[in-house]
PDB file of C-alpha atoms in Angstrom:
ATOM      1  CA  MET A   1       0.000   0.000   0.000  1.00  0.00           C
ATOM      2  CA  ASN A   2       1.240   3.472  -0.863  1.00  0.00           C
ATOM      3  CA  ILE A   3       1.782   5.430   2.384  1.00  0.00           C
ATOM      4  CA  THR A   4       0.633   9.049   2.215  1.00  0.00           C
ATOM      5  CA  ALA A   5      -0.476  11.738   4.615  1.00  0.00           C
ATOM      6  CA  LYS A   6      -4.038  10.660   3.835  1.00  0.00           C
ATOM      7  CA  THR A   7      -3.491   7.010   4.794  1.00  0.00           C
ATOM      8  CA  ILE A   8      -1.779   8.018   8.057  1.00  0.00           C
ATOM      9  CA  LYS A   9      -4.623  10.377   8.912  1.00  0.00           C
ATOM     10  CA  GLU A  10      -7.106   7.589   8.135  1.00  0.00           C
ATOM     11  CA  ASP A  11      -5.277   5.263  10.546  1.00  0.00           C
ATOM     12  CA  LEU A  12      -5.416   7.919  13.232  1.00  0.00           C
ATOM     13  CA  ALA A  13      -9.112   8.521  12.576  1.00  0.00           C
ATOM     14  CA  ARG A  14      -9.704   4.770  12.994  1.00  0.00           C
ATOM     15  CA  CYS A  15      -7.670   4.867  16.180  1.00  0.00           C
ATOM     16  CA  LYS A  16      -9.924   7.577  17.602  1.00  0.00           C
ATOM     17  CA  ALA A  17     -13.093   5.743  16.553  1.00  0.00           C
ATOM     18  CA  ALA A  18     -11.837   2.488  18.105  1.00  0.00           C
ATOM     19  CA  TYR A  19     -10.967   4.294  21.338  1.00  0.00           C
ATOM     20  CA  LEU A  20     -14.469   5.753  21.546  1.00  0.00           C
ATOM     21  CA  LYS A  21     -15.979   2.292  20.953  1.00  0.00           C
ATOM     22  CA  ASN A  22     -13.767   0.667  23.630  1.00  0.00           C
ATOM     23  CA  GLU A  23     -12.040  -1.437  20.963  1.00  0.00           C
ATOM     24  CA  ASP A  24      -8.680  -1.439  22.717  1.00  0.00           C
ATOM     25  CA  LEU A  25      -6.724  -3.675  20.358  1.00  0.00           C
ATOM     26  CA  LYS A  26      -7.932  -1.867  17.259  1.00  0.00           C
ATOM     27  CA  ALA A  27      -7.006   1.500  18.765  1.00  0.00           C
ATOM     28  CA  LEU A  28      -3.468   0.301  19.493  1.00  0.00           C
ATOM     29  CA  ALA A  29      -3.095  -1.455  16.142  1.00  0.00           C
ATOM     30  CA  THR A  30      -4.146   1.575  14.100  1.00  0.00           C
ATOM     31  CA  LEU A  31      -1.919   3.880  16.140  1.00  0.00           C
ATOM     32  CA  ALA A  32       1.033   1.555  15.527  1.00  0.00           C
ATOM     33  CA  SER A  33       0.172   1.446  11.834  1.00  0.00           C
ATOM     34  CA  ALA A  34       0.115   5.244  11.667  1.00  0.00           C
ATOM     35  CA  LEU A  35       3.500   5.449  13.410  1.00  0.00           C
ATOM     36  CA  LYS A  36       5.013   2.880  11.065  1.00  0.00           C
ATOM     37  CA  GLY A  37       3.697   4.778   8.057  1.00  0.00           C
ATOM     38  CA  PHE A  38       4.931   8.103   9.406  1.00  0.00           C
ATOM     39  CA  VAL A  39       8.546   6.940   9.721  1.00  0.00           C
ATOM     40  CA  THR A  40       8.598   5.492   6.186  1.00  0.00           C
ATOM     41  CA  VAL A  41       7.690   8.698   4.361  1.00  0.00           C
ATOM     42  CA  LYS A  42       8.784  12.309   4.448  1.00  0.00           C
ATOM     43  CA  LEU A  43       5.702  14.493   4.719  1.00  0.00           C
ATOM     44  CA  PRO A  44       5.610  18.156   3.705  1.00  0.00           C
ATOM     45  CA  GLY A  45       5.486  20.669   6.534  1.00  0.00           C
ATOM     46  CA  THR A  46       1.721  21.320   6.579  1.00  0.00           C
ATOM     47  CA  ASP A  47       0.782  17.650   6.528  1.00  0.00           C
ATOM     48  CA  ARG A  48       3.486  16.812   9.041  1.00  0.00           C
ATOM     49  CA  SER A  49       2.217  19.376  11.538  1.00  0.00           C
ATOM     50  CA  GLU A  50      -1.357  18.135  11.158  1.00  0.00           C
ATOM     51  CA  VAL A  51      -0.349  14.495  11.627  1.00  0.00           C
ATOM     52  CA  GLU A  52       1.768  15.345  14.685  1.00  0.00           C
ATOM     53  CA  SER A  53      -1.258  17.070  16.205  1.00  0.00           C
ATOM     54  CA  LEU A  54      -3.342  13.959  15.547  1.00  0.00           C
ATOM     55  CA  PHE A  55      -0.636  11.824  17.143  1.00  0.00           C
ATOM     56  CA  ARG A  56      -0.796  13.899  20.316  1.00  0.00           C
ATOM     57  CA  GLU A  57      -4.537  13.312  20.468  1.00  0.00           C
ATOM     58  CA  ALA A  58      -4.166   9.586  19.748  1.00  0.00           C
ATOM     59  CA  PHE A  59      -1.541   9.061  22.452  1.00  0.00           C
ATOM     60  CA  ALA A  60      -3.661  11.015  24.929  1.00  0.00           C
ATOM     61  CA  ASN A  61      -6.583   8.720  24.135  1.00  0.00           C
ATOM     62  CA  VAL A  62      -4.752   5.389  24.372  1.00  0.00           C
ATOM     63  CA  SER A  63      -3.167   6.583  27.613  1.00  0.00           C
ATOM     64  CA  LYS A  64      -6.670   6.508  29.121  1.00  0.00           C
ATOM     65  CA  ILE A  65      -7.208   2.834  28.262  1.00  0.00           C
ATOM     66  CA  ALA A  66      -7.210   0.721  31.438  1.00  0.00           C
ATOM     67  CA  ARG A  67      -5.409  -2.195  29.769  1.00  0.00           C
ATOM     68  CA  VAL A  68      -2.623   0.169  28.649  1.00  0.00           C
ATOM     69  CA  LEU A  69      -2.354   1.800  32.076  1.00  0.00           C
ATOM     70  CA  LYS A  70      -1.830  -1.665  33.561  1.00  0.00           C
ATOM     71  CA  TYR A  71       1.589  -1.701  31.864  1.00  0.00           C
ATOM     72  CA  VAL A  72       2.224   2.044  31.585  1.00  0.00           C
ATOM     73  CA  PRO A  73       0.653   3.591  34.717  1.00  0.00           C
ATOM     74  CA  LYS A  74       1.471   7.148  33.662  1.00  0.00           C
ATOM     75  CA  GLY A  75       0.382   6.673  30.071  1.00  0.00           C
ATOM     76  CA  VAL A  76       2.436   7.113  26.914  1.00  0.00           C
ATOM     77  CA  PRO A  77       3.272  10.691  25.893  1.00  0.00           C
ATOM     78  CA  TYR A  78       3.813  11.579  22.263  1.00  0.00           C
ATOM     79  CA  LEU A  79       7.437  12.523  21.695  1.00  0.00           C
ATOM     80  CA  LYS A  80       7.949  14.418  18.460  1.00  0.00           C
ATOM     81  CA  GLY A  81      10.826  12.987  16.450  1.00  0.00           C
ATOM     82  CA  GLU A  82      10.751   9.658  18.337  1.00  0.00           C
ATOM     83  CA  GLU A  83       8.093   8.001  16.193  1.00  0.00           C
ATOM     84  CA  ALA A  84      10.288   4.980  15.317  1.00  0.00           C
ATOM     85  CA  LYS A  85      10.904   4.192  19.005  1.00  0.00           C
ATOM     86  CA  LEU A  86       7.252   4.858  19.800  1.00  0.00           C
ATOM     87  CA  PHE A  87       6.228   2.360  17.128  1.00  0.00           C
ATOM     88  CA  GLN A  88       8.357  -0.366  18.729  1.00  0.00           C
ATOM     89  CA  TYR A  89       7.032   0.537  22.171  1.00  0.00           C
ATOM     90  CA  MET A  90       3.368   0.559  21.117  1.00  0.00           C
ATOM     91  CA  ALA A  91       3.841  -2.743  19.273  1.00  0.00           C
ATOM     92  CA  ALA A  92       5.074  -4.273  22.547  1.00  0.00           C
ATOM     93  CA  VAL A  93       2.139  -2.800  24.472  1.00  0.00           C
ATOM     94  CA  TYR A  94      -0.228  -4.166  21.811  1.00  0.00           C
ATOM     95  CA  LYS A  95       1.132  -7.707  22.316  1.00  0.00           C
ATOM     96  CA  LYS A  96       0.695  -7.491  26.092  1.00  0.00           C
ATOM     97  CA  VAL A  97      -2.862  -6.202  25.783  1.00  0.00           C
ATOM     98  CA  GLN A  98      -3.629  -8.895  23.198  1.00  0.00           C
ATOM     99  CA  GLN A  99      -2.406 -11.580  25.616  1.00  0.00           C
ATOM    100  CA  ASP A 100      -4.574 -10.123  28.376  1.00  0.00           C
ATOM    101  CA  ILE A 101      -7.668 -10.175  26.174  1.00  0.00           C
ATOM    102  CA  GLU A 102      -6.990 -13.757  25.058  1.00  0.00           C
ATOM    103  CA  THR A 103      -6.569 -14.832  28.685  1.00  0.00           C
ATOM    104  CA  GLU A 104      -9.800 -13.062  29.619  1.00  0.00           C
ATOM    105  CA  SER A 105     -11.583 -14.765  26.717  1.00  0.00           C
ATOM    106  CA  LEU A 106     -10.303 -18.188  27.789  1.00  0.00           C
ATOM    107  CA  GLU A 107     -11.402 -17.591  31.354  1.00  0.00           C
ATOM    108  CA  ALA A 108     -14.804 -16.369  30.170  1.00  0.00           C
ATOM    109  CA  MET A 109     -15.182 -19.550  28.098  1.00  0.00           C
ATOM    110  CA  ARG A 110     -14.287 -21.699  31.115  1.00  0.00           C
ATOM    111  CA  GLN A 111     -16.787 -19.865  33.270  1.00  0.00           C
ATOM    112  CA  ARG A 112     -19.485 -20.240  30.606  1.00  0.00           C
ATOM    113  CA  LYS A 113     -18.916 -23.980  30.303  1.00  0.00           C
ATOM    114  CA  LEU A 114     -18.870 -24.336  34.084  1.00  0.00           C
ATOM    115  CA  LYS A 115     -22.183 -22.475  34.297  1.00  0.00           C
ATOM    116  CA  ILE A 116     -23.711 -24.791  31.674  1.00  0.00           C
ATOM    117  CA  ASP A 117     -22.562 -27.849  33.653  1.00  0.00           C
ATOM    118  CA  GLN A 118     -24.007 -26.416  36.862  1.00  0.00           C
ATOM    119  CA  LEU A 119     -27.351 -25.681  35.225  1.00  0.00           C
ATOM    120  CA  VAL A 120     -27.577 -29.152  33.671  1.00  0.00           C
ATOM    121  CA  ILE A 121     -26.767 -30.837  37.001  1.00  0.00           C
ATOM    122  CA  LYS A 122     -29.337 -28.664  38.762  1.00  0.00           C
ATOM    123  CA  GLY A 123     -31.939 -29.472  36.112  1.00  0.00           C
ATOM    124  CA  MET A 124     -31.245 -33.193  36.343  1.00  0.00           C
ATOM    125  CA  LYS A 125     -31.704 -33.117  40.124  1.00  0.00           C
ATOM    126  CA  LEU A 126     -35.000 -31.246  39.730  1.00  0.00           C
ATOM    127  CA  LEU A 127     -36.058 -33.801  37.136  1.00  0.00           C
ATOM    128  CA  GLU A 128     -35.253 -36.619  39.557  1.00  0.00           C
ATOM    129  CA  ASP A 129     -37.421 -34.851  42.132  1.00  0.00           C
ATOM    130  CA  GLY A 130     -40.298 -34.735  39.658  1.00  0.00           C
ATOM    131  CA  ASN A 131     -40.147 -30.971  39.182  1.00  0.00           C
ATOM    132  CA  LEU A 132     -40.327 -30.719  35.379  1.00  0.00           C
ATOM    133  CA  LEU A 133     -41.166 -26.989  35.340  1.00  0.00           C
ATOM    134  CA  GLU A 134     -38.075 -25.913  37.275  1.00  0.00           C
ATOM    135  CA  ALA A 135     -35.901 -28.478  35.495  1.00  0.00           C
ATOM    136  CA  GLN A 136     -36.933 -26.897  32.205  1.00  0.00           C
ATOM    137  CA  ARG A 137     -35.953 -23.472  33.503  1.00  0.00           C
ATOM    138  CA  SER A 138     -32.431 -24.724  34.203  1.00  0.00           C
ATOM    139  CA  PHE A 139     -32.155 -26.591  30.906  1.00  0.00           C
ATOM    140  CA  ARG A 140     -33.363 -23.597  28.914  1.00  0.00           C
ATOM    141  CA  GLU A 141     -30.913 -21.274  30.658  1.00  0.00           C
ATOM    142  CA  ALA A 142     -28.106 -23.717  29.854  1.00  0.00           C
ATOM    143  CA  VAL A 143     -29.122 -23.681  26.197  1.00  0.00           C
ATOM    144  CA  THR A 144     -28.945 -19.881  26.059  1.00  0.00           C
ATOM    145  CA  LEU A 145     -25.266 -20.119  27.048  1.00  0.00           C
ATOM    146  CA  HIS A 146     -24.264 -22.684  24.434  1.00  0.00           C
ATOM    147  CA  VAL A 147     -21.792 -21.709  21.725  1.00  0.00           C
ATOM    148  CA  ASP A 148     -20.201 -24.849  20.337  1.00  0.00           C
ATOM    149  CA  GLU A 149     -21.576 -27.472  22.740  1.00  0.00           C
ATOM    150  CA  GLU A 150     -23.503 -29.335  20.042  1.00  0.00           C
ATOM    151  CA  GLY A 151     -24.003 -32.383  22.245  1.00  0.00           C
ATOM    152  CA  LEU A 152     -25.986 -30.353  24.771  1.00  0.00           C
ATOM    153  CA  PHE A 153     -29.300 -30.524  22.901  1.00  0.00           C
ATOM    154  CA  PRO A 154     -29.487 -34.303  22.377  1.00  0.00           C
ATOM    155  CA  MET A 155     -28.249 -34.891  25.921  1.00  0.00           C
ATOM    156  CA  LEU A 156     -31.038 -32.788  27.429  1.00  0.00           C
ATOM    157  CA  ALA A 157     -33.576 -34.473  25.167  1.00  0.00           C
ATOM    158  CA  MET A 158     -32.407 -37.891  26.357  1.00  0.00           C
ATOM    159  CA  LYS A 159     -32.609 -36.866  30.024  1.00  0.00           C
ATOM    160  CA  LEU A 160     -36.225 -35.849  29.509  1.00  0.00           C
ATOM    161  CA  MET A 161     -37.068 -38.929  27.471  1.00  0.00           C
ATOM    162  CA  ASP A 162     -35.581 -41.184  30.157  1.00  0.00           C
ATOM    163  CA  LYS A 163     -38.150 -39.745  32.554  1.00  0.00           C
ATOM    164  CA  GLY A 164     -40.994 -40.126  30.074  1.00  0.00           C
ATOM    165  CA  HIS A 165     -41.218 -36.443  29.150  1.00  0.00           C
ATOM    166  CA  TYR A 166     -41.308 -37.029  25.409  1.00  0.00           C
ATOM    167  CA  LYS A 167     -43.207 -33.881  24.475  1.00  0.00           C
ATOM    168  CA  ALA A 168     -40.865 -31.712  26.552  1.00  0.00           C
ATOM    169  CA  SER A 169     -37.892 -33.278  24.780  1.00  0.00           C
ATOM    170  CA  LEU A 170     -38.998 -31.986  21.389  1.00  0.00           C
ATOM    171  CA  GLU A 171     -37.709 -28.436  21.851  1.00  0.00           C
ATOM    172  CA  TYR A 172     -34.194 -29.807  22.452  1.00  0.00           C
ATOM    173  CA  LEU A 173     -34.464 -32.233  19.553  1.00  0.00           C
ATOM    174  CA  ARG A 174     -35.382 -29.278  17.385  1.00  0.00           C
ATOM    175  CA  GLY A 175     -32.281 -27.468  18.641  1.00  0.00           C
ATOM    176  CA  ALA A 176     -30.184 -30.578  18.013  1.00  0.00           C
ATOM    177  CA  ILE A 177     -31.301 -30.801  14.384  1.00  0.00           C
ATOM    178  CA  GLU A 178     -30.986 -27.077  13.729  1.00  0.00           C
ATOM    179  CA  THR A 179     -27.455 -26.862  15.146  1.00  0.00           C
ATOM    180  CA  SER A 180     -26.260 -30.218  13.725  1.00  0.00           C
ATOM    181  CA  PRO A 181     -28.466 -31.139  10.743  1.00  0.00           C
ATOM    182  CA  ASP A 182     -26.149 -34.043   9.844  1.00  0.00           C
ATOM    183  CA  ASN A 183     -26.342 -35.669  13.292  1.00  0.00           C
ATOM    184  CA  ALA A 184     -28.194 -38.966  12.725  1.00  0.00           C
ATOM    185  CA  ARG A 185     -28.622 -39.451  16.466  1.00  0.00           C
ATOM    186  CA  ALA A 186     -30.884 -36.392  16.724  1.00  0.00           C
ATOM    187  CA  TYR A 187     -33.261 -37.805  14.088  1.00  0.00           C
ATOM    188  CA  ASP A 188     -33.229 -41.251  15.732  1.00  0.00           C
ATOM    189  CA  LEU A 189     -34.186 -39.652  19.037  1.00  0.00           C
ATOM    190  CA  LEU A 190     -36.937 -37.651  17.355  1.00  0.00           C
ATOM    191  CA  VAL A 191     -38.472 -40.746  15.733  1.00  0.00           C
ATOM    192  CA  THR A 192     -38.273 -42.583  19.078  1.00  0.00           C
ATOM    193  CA  ALA A 193     -39.842 -39.695  20.997  1.00  0.00           C
ATOM    194  CA  ILE A 194     -42.725 -39.409  18.530  1.00  0.00           C
ATOM    195  CA  ALA A 195     -43.345 -43.158  18.657  1.00  0.00           C
ATOM    196  CA  LYS A 196     -43.481 -43.042  22.478  1.00  0.00           C
ATOM    197  CA  LEU A 197     -45.647 -39.926  22.410  1.00  0.00           C
ATOM    198  CA  LYS A 198     -48.086 -41.634  20.036  1.00  0.00           C
ATOM    199  CA  GLU A 199     -48.743 -38.262  18.393  1.00  0.00           C
ATOM    200  CA  THR A 200     -47.218 -37.730  14.994  1.00  0.00           C
ATOM    201  CA  GLU A 201     -48.303 -34.162  14.306  1.00  0.00           C
ATOM    202  CA  PRO A 202     -45.798 -32.556  16.727  1.00  0.00           C
ATOM    203  CA  GLY A 203     -43.002 -34.458  14.987  1.00  0.00           C
ATOM    204  CA  LEU A 204     -44.139 -33.495  11.500  1.00  0.00           C
ATOM    205  CA  LYS A 205     -44.518 -29.865  12.568  1.00  0.00           C
ATOM    206  CA  LEU A 206     -41.024 -29.876  14.069  1.00  0.00           C
ATOM    207  CA  LEU A 207     -39.551 -31.274  10.853  1.00  0.00           C
ATOM    208  CA  ASN A 208     -41.430 -28.768   8.715  1.00  0.00           C
ATOM    209  CA  ASP A 209     -40.150 -25.943  10.917  1.00  0.00           C
ATOM    210  CA  VAL A 210     -36.500 -27.003  10.846  1.00  0.00           C
ATOM    211  CA  ARG A 211     -36.655 -27.592   7.095  1.00  0.00           C
ATOM    212  CA  LYS A 212     -36.725 -23.808   6.694  1.00  0.00           C
ATOM    213  CA  LYS A 213     -33.197 -23.735   8.139  1.00  0.00           C
ATOM    214  CA  THR A 214     -31.728 -27.098   7.184  1.00  0.00           C
ATOM    215  CA  GLY A 215     -33.474 -28.039   3.955  1.00  0.00           C
ATOM    216  CA  GLU A 216     -34.452 -31.595   3.009  1.00  0.00           C
ATOM    217  CA  SER A 217     -31.333 -33.623   3.753  1.00  0.00           C
ATOM    218  CA  PRO A 218     -31.374 -37.422   3.395  1.00  0.00           C
ATOM    219  CA  LEU A 219     -31.623 -37.731   7.178  1.00  0.00           C
ATOM    220  CA  TRP A 220     -34.484 -35.227   7.314  1.00  0.00           C
ATOM    221  CA  LEU A 221     -36.357 -37.155   4.612  1.00  0.00           C
ATOM    222  CA  ALA A 222     -35.722 -40.481   6.361  1.00  0.00           C
ATOM    223  CA  ALA A 223     -37.067 -39.150   9.661  1.00  0.00           C
ATOM    224  CA  SER A 224     -40.053 -37.653   7.866  1.00  0.00           C
ATOM    225  CA  ALA A 225     -40.705 -41.030   6.211  1.00  0.00           C
ATOM    226  CA  GLN A 226     -40.551 -42.818   9.547  1.00  0.00           C
ATOM    227  CA  ILE A 227     -42.960 -40.431  11.272  1.00  0.00           C
ATOM    228  CA  LYS A 228     -45.364 -40.448   8.311  1.00  0.00           C
ATOM    229  CA  ALA A 229     -45.257 -44.239   8.451  1.00  0.00           C
ATOM    230  CA  GLN A 230     -46.185 -44.032  12.134  1.00  0.00           C
ATOM    231  CA  ALA A 231     -49.116 -41.833  11.114  1.00  0.00           C
ATOM    232  CA  GLY A 232     -50.197 -44.294   8.433  1.00  0.00           C
ATOM    233  CA  LYS A 233     -49.470 -41.833   5.659  1.00  0.00           C
ATOM    234  CA  TRP A 234     -48.056 -44.577   3.511  1.00  0.00           C
ATOM    235  CA  PRO A 235     -47.773 -42.917   0.069  1.00  0.00           C
ATOM    236  CA  GLU A 236     -46.040 -39.884   1.615  1.00  0.00           C
ATOM    237  CA  ALA A 237     -43.794 -42.110   3.725  1.00  0.00           C
ATOM    238  CA  LYS A 238     -42.808 -44.089   0.642  1.00  0.00           C
ATOM    239  CA  ALA A 239     -42.081 -40.936  -1.370  1.00  0.00           C
ATOM    240  CA  ASP A 240     -39.871 -39.435   1.345  1.00  0.00           C
ATOM    241  CA  ALA A 241     -38.026 -42.735   1.897  1.00  0.00           C
ATOM    242  CA  GLU A 242     -37.325 -43.154  -1.823  1.00  0.00           C
ATOM    243  CA  LYS A 243     -36.126 -39.573  -2.109  1.00  0.00           C
ATOM    244  CA  SER A 244     -33.849 -40.095   0.891  1.00  0.00           C
ATOM    245  CA  LEU A 245     -32.383 -43.303  -0.529  1.00  0.00           C
ATOM    246  CA  ALA A 246     -31.845 -41.703  -3.924  1.00  0.00           C
ATOM    247  CA  ALA A 247     -29.613 -39.136  -2.218  1.00  0.00           C
ATOM    248  CA  LYS A 248     -28.000 -41.555   0.242  1.00  0.00           C
ATOM    249  CA  PRO A 249     -28.402 -45.233  -0.659  1.00  0.00           C
ATOM    250  CA  GLY A 250     -28.568 -47.690   2.229  1.00  0.00           C
ATOM    251  CA  LEU A 251     -29.653 -45.181   4.881  1.00  0.00           C
ATOM    252  CA  ASP A 252     -31.102 -47.551   7.501  1.00  0.00           C
ATOM    253  CA  MET A 253     -33.950 -45.343   8.699  1.00  0.00           C
ATOM    254  CA  ALA A 254     -35.148 -44.786   5.145  1.00  0.00           C
ATOM    255  CA  VAL A 255     -34.790 -48.474   4.228  1.00  0.00           C
ATOM    256  CA  LYS A 256     -37.007 -49.468   7.146  1.00  0.00           C
ATOM    257  CA  ALA A 257     -39.606 -46.798   6.386  1.00  0.00           C
ATOM    258  CA  LEU A 258     -39.739 -47.819   2.727  1.00  0.00           C
ATOM    259  CA  ALA A 259     -40.201 -51.501   3.637  1.00  0.00           C
ATOM    260  CA  LYS A 260     -43.087 -50.636   5.973  1.00  0.00           C
ATOM    261  CA  ALA A 261     -44.725 -48.405   3.383  1.00  0.00           C
ATOM    262  CA  LYS A 262     -44.459 -50.973   0.585  1.00  0.00           C
ATOM    263  CA  LYS A 263     -45.884 -53.684   2.832  1.00  0.00           C
ATOM    264  CA  ALA A 264     -48.805 -51.464   3.864  1.00  0.00           C
ATOM    265  CA  LEU A 265     -49.458 -50.522   0.238  1.00  0.00           C
ATOM    266  CA  GLY A 266     -49.338 -54.149  -0.850  1.00  0.00           C
ATOM    267  CA  GLU A 267     -46.293 -53.721  -3.042  1.00  0.00           C
TER     268      GLU A 267
END
């Protein structure tokens, strides 16, 4: 990139904007970028004076950042003519602040996962005590904290199913399919829950809802075929099973649904 007075001023403008938005790393990075650019070019007097004024403002701003003050309690003053040294210094401060933020992020992740575990354990105890309403409160709060814990949804569904709460399990099975549409276990659990519930409409509605996000995958079609077979909707079950097997030959759930449908239809 061609370094000019304009690009340096743009870096310093971004530095100010990042400072105002509490984006500490971005503020330090753009200030360092401006310093690096400044020492690589020779600016004319007017531009130089303007940029130096902007540097004074930028250093005053970053010197108010708590993470910077942790390492430089008195802040970092702008020293005219020392831009090369200031670049090296600010680059070092940037690395220290970056490490702090990464450590904070790791600790926040640990705390989040710990909170999920605590909520699941609490919910399971409430479930054991027969308090489904309060157990659901804990389970739902745990779900709001999930980021990449894809196994959380099917696990909660299984806990509820083990206690005979098949209808209550459906919201977690929906979450399981939406977050991991290629997880065969989630569809197996859904088919099992619907069979135990002896009501097929909730299962068909759930599948129709998640289709808007996941589309008609072979697993989705196989589960749909199974539930339609449970409902006695044999032509529809057969059609979904055949479509599933055309996309993924040998898919067990679809094979079984197709066999049931053909038998019922006398084929």
